[in-house]
PDB file of C-alpha atoms in Angstrom:
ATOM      1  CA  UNK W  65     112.610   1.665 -65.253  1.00 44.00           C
ATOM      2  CA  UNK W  66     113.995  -0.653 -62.336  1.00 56.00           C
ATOM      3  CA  UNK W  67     112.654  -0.975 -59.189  1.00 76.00           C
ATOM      4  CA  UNK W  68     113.184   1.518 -56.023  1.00 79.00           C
ATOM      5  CA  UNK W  69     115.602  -1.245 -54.765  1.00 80.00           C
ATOM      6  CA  UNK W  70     117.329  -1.463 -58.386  1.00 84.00           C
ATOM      7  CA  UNK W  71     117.228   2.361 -58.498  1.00 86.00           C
ATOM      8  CA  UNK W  72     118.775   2.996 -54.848  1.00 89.00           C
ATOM      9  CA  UNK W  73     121.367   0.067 -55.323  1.00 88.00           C
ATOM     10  CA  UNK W  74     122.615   2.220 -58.856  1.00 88.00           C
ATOM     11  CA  UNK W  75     122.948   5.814 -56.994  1.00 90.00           C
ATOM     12  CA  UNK W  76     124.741   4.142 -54.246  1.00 90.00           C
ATOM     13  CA  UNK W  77     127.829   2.464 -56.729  1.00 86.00           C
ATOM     14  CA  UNK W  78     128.000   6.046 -57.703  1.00 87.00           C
ATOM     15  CA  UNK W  79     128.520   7.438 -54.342  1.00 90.00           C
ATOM     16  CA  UNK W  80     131.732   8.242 -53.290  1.00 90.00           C
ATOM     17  CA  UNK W  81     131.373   6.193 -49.971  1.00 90.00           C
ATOM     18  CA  UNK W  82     130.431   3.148 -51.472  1.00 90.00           C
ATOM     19  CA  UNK W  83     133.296   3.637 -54.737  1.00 88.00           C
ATOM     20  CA  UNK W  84     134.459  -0.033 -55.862  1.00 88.00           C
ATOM     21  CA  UNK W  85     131.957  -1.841 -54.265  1.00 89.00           C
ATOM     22  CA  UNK W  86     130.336  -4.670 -55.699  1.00 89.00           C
ATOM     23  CA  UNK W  87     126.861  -5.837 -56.298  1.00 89.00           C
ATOM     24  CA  UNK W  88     126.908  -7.956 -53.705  1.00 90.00           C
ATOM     25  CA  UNK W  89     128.806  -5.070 -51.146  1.00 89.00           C
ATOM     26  CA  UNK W  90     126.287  -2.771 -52.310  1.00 91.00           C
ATOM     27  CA  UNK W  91     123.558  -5.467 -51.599  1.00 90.00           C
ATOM     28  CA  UNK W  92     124.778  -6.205 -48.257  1.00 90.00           C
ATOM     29  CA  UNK W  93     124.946  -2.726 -46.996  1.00 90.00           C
ATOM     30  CA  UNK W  94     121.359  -2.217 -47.948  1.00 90.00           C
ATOM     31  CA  UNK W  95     120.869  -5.033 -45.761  1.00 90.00           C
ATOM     32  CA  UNK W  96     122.590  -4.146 -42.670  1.00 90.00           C
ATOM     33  CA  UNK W  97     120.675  -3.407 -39.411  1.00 88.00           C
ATOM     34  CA  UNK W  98     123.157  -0.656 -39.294  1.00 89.00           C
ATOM     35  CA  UNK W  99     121.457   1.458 -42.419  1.00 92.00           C
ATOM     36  CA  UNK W 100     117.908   2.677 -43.048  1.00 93.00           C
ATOM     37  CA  UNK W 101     116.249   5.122 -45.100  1.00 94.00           C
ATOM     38  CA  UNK W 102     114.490   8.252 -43.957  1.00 96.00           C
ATOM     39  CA  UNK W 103     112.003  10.324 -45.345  1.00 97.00           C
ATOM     40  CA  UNK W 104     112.633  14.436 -43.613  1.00 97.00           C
ATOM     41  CA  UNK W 105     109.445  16.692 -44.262  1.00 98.00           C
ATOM     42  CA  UNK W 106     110.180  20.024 -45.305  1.00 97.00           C
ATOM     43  CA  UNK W 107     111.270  21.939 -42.753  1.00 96.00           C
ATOM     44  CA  UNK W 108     112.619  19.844 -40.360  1.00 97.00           C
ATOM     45  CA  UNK W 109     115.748  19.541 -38.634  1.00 97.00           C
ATOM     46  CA  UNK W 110     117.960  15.924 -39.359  1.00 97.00           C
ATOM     47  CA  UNK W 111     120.003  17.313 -36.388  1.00 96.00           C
ATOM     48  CA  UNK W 112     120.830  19.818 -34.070  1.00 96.00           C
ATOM     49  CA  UNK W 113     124.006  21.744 -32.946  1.00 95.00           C
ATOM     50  CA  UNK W 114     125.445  19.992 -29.906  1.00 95.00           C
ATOM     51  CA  UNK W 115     123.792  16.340 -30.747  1.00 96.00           C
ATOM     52  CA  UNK W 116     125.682  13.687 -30.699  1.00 95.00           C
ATOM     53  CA  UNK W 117     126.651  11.733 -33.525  1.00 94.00           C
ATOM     54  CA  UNK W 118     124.308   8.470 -34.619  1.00 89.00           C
ATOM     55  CA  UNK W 119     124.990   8.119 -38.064  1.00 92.00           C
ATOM     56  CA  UNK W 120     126.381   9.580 -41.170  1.00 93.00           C
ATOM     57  CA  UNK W 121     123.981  10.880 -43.910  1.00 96.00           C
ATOM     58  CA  UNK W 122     123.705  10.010 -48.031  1.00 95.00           C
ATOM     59  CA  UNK W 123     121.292  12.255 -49.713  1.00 96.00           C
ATOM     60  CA  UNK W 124     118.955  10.128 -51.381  1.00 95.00           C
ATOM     61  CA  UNK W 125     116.447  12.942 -52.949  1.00 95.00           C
ATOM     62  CA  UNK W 126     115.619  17.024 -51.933  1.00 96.00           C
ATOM     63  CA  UNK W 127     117.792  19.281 -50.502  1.00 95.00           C
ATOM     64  CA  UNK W 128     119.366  20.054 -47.051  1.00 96.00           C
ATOM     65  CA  UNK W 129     120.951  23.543 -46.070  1.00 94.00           C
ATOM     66  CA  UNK W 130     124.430  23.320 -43.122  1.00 93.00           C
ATOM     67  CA  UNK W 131     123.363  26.397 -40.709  1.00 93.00           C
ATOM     68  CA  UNK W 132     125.258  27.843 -37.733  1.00 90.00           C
ATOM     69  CA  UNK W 133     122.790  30.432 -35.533  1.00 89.00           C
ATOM     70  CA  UNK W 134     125.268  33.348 -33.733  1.00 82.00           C
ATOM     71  CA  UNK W 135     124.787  34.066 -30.547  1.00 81.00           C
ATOM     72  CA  UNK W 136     122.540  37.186 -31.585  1.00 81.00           C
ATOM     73  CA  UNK W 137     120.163  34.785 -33.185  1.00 79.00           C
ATOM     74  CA  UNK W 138     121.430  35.331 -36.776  1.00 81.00           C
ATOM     75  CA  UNK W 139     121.363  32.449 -39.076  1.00 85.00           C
ATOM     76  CA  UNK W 140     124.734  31.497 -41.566  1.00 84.00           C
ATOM     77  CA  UNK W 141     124.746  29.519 -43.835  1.00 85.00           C
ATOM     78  CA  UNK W 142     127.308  27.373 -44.874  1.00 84.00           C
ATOM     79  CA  UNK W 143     126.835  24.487 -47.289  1.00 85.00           C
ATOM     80  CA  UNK W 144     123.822  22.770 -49.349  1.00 89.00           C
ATOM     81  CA  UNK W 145     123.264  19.020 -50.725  1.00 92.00           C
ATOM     82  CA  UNK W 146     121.530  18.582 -53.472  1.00 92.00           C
ATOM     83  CA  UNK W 147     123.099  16.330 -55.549  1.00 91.00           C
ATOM     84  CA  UNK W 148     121.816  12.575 -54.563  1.00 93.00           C
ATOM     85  CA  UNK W 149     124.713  10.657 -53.759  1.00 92.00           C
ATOM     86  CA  UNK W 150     126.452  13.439 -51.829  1.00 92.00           C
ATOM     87  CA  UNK W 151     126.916  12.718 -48.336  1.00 93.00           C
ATOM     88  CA  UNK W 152     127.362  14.852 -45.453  1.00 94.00           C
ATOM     89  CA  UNK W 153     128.078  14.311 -41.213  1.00 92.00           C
ATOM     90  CA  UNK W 154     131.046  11.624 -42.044  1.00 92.00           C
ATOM     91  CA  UNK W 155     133.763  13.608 -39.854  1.00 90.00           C
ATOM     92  CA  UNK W 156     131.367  14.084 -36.841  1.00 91.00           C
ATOM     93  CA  UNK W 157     130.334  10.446 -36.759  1.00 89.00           C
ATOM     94  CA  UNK W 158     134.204   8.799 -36.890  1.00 86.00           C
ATOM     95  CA  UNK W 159     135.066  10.893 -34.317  1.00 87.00           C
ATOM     96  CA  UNK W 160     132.106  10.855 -32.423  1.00 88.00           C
ATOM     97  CA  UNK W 161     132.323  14.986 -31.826  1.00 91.00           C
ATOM     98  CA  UNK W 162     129.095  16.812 -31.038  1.00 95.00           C
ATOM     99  CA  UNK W 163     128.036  19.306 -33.859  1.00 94.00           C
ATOM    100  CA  UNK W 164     128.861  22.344 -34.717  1.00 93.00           C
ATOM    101  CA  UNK W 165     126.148  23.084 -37.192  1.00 93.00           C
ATOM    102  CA  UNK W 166     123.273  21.919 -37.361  1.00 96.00           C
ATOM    103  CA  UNK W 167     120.918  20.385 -40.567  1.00 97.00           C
ATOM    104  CA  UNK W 168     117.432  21.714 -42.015  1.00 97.00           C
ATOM    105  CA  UNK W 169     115.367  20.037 -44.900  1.00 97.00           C
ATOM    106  CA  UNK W 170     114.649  23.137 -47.625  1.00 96.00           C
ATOM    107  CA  UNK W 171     112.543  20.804 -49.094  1.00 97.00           C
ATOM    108  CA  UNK W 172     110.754  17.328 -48.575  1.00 97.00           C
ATOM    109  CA  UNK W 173     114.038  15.013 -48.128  1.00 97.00           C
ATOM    110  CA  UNK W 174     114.950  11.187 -48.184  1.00 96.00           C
ATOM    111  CA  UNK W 175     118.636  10.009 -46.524  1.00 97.00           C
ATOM    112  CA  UNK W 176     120.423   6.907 -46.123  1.00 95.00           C
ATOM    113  CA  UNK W 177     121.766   7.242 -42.911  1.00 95.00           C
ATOM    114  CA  UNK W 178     124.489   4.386 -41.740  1.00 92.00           C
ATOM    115  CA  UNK W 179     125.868   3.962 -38.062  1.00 90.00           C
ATOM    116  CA  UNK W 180     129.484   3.685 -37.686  1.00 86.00           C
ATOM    117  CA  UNK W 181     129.024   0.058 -36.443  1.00 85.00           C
ATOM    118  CA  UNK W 182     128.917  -1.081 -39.874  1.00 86.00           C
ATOM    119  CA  UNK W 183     132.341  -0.132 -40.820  1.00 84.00           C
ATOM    120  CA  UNK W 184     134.122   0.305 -37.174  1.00 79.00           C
ATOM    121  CA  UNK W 185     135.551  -2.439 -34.549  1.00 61.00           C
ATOM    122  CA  UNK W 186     134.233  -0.998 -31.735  1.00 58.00           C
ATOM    123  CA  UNK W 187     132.619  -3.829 -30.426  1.00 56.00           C
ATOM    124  CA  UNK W 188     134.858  -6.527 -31.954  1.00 57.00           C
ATOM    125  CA  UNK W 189     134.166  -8.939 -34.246  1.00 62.00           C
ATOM    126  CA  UNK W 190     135.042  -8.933 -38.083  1.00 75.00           C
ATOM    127  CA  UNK W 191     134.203  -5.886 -40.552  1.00 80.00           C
ATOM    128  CA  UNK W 192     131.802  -7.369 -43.611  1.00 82.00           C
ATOM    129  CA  UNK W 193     133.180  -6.565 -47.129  1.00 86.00           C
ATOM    130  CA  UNK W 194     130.957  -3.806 -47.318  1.00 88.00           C
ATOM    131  CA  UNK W 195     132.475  -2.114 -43.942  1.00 86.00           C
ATOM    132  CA  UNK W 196     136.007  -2.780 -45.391  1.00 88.00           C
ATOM    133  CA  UNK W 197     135.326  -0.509 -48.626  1.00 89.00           C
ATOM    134  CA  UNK W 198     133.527   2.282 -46.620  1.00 90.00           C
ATOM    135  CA  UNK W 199     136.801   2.339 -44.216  1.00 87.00           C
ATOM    136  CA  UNK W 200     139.217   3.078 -47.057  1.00 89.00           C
ATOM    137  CA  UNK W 201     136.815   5.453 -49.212  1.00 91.00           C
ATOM    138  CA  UNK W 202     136.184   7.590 -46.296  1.00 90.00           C
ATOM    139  CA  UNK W 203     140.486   7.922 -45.705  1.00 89.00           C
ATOM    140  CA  UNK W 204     139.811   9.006 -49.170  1.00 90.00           C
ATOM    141  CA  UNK W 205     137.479  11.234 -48.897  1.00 89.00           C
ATOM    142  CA  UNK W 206     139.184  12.551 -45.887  1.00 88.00           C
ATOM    143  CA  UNK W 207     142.271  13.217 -47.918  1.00 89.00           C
ATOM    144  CA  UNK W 208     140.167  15.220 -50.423  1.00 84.00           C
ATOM    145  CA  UNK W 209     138.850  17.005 -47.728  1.00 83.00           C
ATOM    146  CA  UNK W 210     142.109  18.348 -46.217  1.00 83.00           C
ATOM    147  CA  UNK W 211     143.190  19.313 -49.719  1.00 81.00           C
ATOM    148  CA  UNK W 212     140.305  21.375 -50.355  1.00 80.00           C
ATOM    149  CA  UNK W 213     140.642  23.182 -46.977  1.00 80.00           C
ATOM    150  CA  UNK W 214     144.081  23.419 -47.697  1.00 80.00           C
ATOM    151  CA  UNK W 215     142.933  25.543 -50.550  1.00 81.00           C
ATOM    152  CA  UNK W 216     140.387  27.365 -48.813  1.00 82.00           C
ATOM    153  CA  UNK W 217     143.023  28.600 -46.525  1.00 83.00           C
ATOM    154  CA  UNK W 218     145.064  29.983 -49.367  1.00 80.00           C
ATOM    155  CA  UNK W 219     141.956  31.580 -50.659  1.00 85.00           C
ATOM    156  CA  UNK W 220     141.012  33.050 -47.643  1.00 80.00           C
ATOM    157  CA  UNK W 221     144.568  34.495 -46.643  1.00 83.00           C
ATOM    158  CA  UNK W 222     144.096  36.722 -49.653  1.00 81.00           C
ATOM    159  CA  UNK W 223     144.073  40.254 -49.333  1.00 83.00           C
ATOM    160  CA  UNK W 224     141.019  42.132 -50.723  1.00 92.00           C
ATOM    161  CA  UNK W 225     137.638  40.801 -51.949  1.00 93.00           C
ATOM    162  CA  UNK W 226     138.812  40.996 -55.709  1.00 94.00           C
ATOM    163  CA  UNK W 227     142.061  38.653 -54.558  1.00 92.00           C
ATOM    164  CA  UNK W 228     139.606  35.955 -52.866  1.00 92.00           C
ATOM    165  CA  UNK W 229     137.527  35.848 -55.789  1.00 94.00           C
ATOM    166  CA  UNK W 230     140.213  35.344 -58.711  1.00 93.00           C
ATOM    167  CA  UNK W 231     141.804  33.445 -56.372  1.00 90.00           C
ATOM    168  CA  UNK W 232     138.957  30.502 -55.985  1.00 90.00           C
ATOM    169  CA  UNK W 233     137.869  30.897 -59.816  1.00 92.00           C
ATOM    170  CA  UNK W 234     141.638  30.149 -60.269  1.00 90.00           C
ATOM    171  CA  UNK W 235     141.603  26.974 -58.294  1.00 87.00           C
ATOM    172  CA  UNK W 236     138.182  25.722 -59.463  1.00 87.00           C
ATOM    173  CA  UNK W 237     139.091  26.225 -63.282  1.00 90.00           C
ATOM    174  CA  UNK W 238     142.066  23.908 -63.451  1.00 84.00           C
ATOM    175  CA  UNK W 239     144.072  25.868 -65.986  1.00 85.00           C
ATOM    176  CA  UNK W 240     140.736  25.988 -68.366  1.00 89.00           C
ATOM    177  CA  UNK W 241     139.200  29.657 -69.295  1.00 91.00           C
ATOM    178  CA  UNK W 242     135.309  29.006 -68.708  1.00 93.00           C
ATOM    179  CA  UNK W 243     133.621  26.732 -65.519  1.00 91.00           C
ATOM    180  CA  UNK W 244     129.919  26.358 -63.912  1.00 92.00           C
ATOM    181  CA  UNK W 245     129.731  27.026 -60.312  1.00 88.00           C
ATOM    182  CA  UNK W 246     129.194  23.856 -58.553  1.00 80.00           C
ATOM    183  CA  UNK W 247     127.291  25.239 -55.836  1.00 78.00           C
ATOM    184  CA  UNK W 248     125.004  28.579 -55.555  1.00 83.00           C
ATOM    185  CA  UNK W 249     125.835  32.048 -55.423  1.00 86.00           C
ATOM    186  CA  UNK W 250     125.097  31.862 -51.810  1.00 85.00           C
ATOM    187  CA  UNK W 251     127.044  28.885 -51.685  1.00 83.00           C
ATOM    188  CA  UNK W 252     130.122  30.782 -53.091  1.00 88.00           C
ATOM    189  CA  UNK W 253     129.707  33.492 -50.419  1.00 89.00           C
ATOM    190  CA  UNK W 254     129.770  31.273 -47.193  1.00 85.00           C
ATOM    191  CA  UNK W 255     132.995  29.820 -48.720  1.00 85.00           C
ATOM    192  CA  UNK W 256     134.524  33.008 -48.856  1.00 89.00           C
ATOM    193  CA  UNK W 257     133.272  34.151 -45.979  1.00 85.00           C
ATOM    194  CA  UNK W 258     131.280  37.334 -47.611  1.00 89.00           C
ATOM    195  CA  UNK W 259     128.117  38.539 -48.018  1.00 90.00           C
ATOM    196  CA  UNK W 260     126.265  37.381 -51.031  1.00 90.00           C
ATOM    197  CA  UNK W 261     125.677  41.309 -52.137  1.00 93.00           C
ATOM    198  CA  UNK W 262     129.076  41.789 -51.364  1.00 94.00           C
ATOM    199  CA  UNK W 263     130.215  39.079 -54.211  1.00 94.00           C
ATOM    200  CA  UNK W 264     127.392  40.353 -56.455  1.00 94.00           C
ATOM    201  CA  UNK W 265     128.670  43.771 -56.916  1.00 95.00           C
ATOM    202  CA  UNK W 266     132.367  42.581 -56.825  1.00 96.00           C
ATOM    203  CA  UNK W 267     131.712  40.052 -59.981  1.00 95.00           C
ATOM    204  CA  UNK W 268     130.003  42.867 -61.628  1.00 95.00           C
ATOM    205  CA  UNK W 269     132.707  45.408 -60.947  1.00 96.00           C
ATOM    206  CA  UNK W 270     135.016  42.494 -62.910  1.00 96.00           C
ATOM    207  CA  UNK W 271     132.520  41.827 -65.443  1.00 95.00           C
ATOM    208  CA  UNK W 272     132.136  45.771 -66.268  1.00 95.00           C
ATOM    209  CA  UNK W 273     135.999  45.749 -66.625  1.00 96.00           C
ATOM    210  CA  UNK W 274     136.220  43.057 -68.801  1.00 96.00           C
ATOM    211  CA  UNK W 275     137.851  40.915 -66.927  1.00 96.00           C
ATOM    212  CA  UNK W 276     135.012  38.090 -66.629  1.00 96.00           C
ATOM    213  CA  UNK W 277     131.762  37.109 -68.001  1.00 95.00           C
ATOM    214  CA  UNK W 278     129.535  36.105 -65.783  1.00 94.00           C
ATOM    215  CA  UNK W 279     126.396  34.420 -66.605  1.00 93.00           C
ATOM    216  CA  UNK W 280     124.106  32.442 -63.570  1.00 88.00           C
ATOM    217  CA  UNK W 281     126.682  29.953 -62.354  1.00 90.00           C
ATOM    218  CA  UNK W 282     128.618  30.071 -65.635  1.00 93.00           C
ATOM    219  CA  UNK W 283     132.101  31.983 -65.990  1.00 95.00           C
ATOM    220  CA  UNK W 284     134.251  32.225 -68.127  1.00 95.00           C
ATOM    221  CA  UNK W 285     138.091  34.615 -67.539  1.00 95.00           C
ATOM    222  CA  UNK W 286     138.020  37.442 -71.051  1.00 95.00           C
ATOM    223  CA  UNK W 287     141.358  39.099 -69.841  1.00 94.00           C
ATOM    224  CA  UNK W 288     143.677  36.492 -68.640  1.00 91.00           C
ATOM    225  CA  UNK W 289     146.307  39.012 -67.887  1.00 91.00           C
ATOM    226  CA  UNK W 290     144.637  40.620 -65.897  1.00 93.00           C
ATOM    227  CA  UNK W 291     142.755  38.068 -64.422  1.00 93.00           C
ATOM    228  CA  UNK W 292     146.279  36.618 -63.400  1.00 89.00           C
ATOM    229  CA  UNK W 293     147.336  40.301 -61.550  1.00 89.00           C
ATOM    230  CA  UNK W 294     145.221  39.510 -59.035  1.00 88.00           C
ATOM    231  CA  UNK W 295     146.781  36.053 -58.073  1.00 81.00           C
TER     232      UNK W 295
END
């Protein structure tokens, strides 16, 4: 086992911000006065809707839930991290627009939060090496972004309940029969914009008909055919 400095500096080459980097990068963005690490009880809020902007977040360990409260005082959910390396806040920190949503720890959390000085010119000077790599993975991970909205718009355009559902399975399977769900149930029902009982009884209605299996987060298309009616 390395050390918690070893350990951090590994998860972060994995991380889709810090993609390419090298030791040293990685080294110097630990470094920075721009970057710390902070430790979230359960619980709490990392940020509210209508803050501004200070830094953009890497999960480092636990699990955060993306909320939005409705006027009424209802709570939505939208999105969880849970996977360390995943980061979340980039868009609202680039562009410096107050948020929409707002962050809550489900469970005891640690980030790596970074200010956009590390990796922006807004004060002049000269962007390290590190800052250099962070500015061209995030107009990559921008460009993912867009895609997958681009998809989520097809998705939601569909018709009926049935159509949104084949229709995501469709994108997330890639031309294979069988996937695991990324995220959670819930997860799956934000996304298209359901309730989660609502997407229950509809993936049992296809399972009963033999048109999926579903199993937990595993599924896996029986009737392509008519699977593919639906599209």
């Amino acid at each position: 086992m390395g050390s918690a400095k070893e350990q951090l500096a590994d998860l972060l080459k994995q991380c889709s911000l810090c993609q390419g980097m090298s030791e040293a990068d990685v080294q110097e963005l630990l470094a920075s006065a721009q970057v710390r690490q902070v430790d979230y009880p359960k619980g709490e809020i990392v940020f509210h809707e209508g803050d501004m902007p200070k830094s953009l977040y890497i999960l480092l360990a636990g699990e955060v839930h993306i909320l939005k409260d409705t006027f009424s005082g209802r709570r939505i959910f939208l999105s969880e991290i849970n996977t360390p390396g995943d980061m979340f806040g980039e868009v609202y920190e680039v562009l410096k627009q107050p948020y929409d949503m707002y962050v809550e720890a489900v469970t005891p959390v640690k980030l790596l939060e970074i200010a956009s000085g590390l990796f922006t010119l807004a004060d002049g000077g000269q962007l390290s090496s590190c800052g250099l790599q962070i500015q061209r993975n995030l107009m990559r991970i921008f460009a993912r972004k867009a895609y997958f909205m681009h998809n989520k718009i097809k998705v939601l355009a569909s018709g009926s309940l049935r159509e949104k559902i084949i229709r995501f399975l469709f994108i997330e399977l890639q031309g294979k029969r069988e996937l695991e769900l990324a995220g959670s149930r819930e997860f799956m029902a934000a996304y298209l914009a359901v309730t989660r009982p609502s997407l229950s009884r509809e993936l049992s209605a296809l399972q009963r008909e033999g048109i999926l299996q579903v199993d937990g987060k595993n599924i896996k298309v029986l009737d392509r055919e008519r699977f593919e009616e639906y599209l």
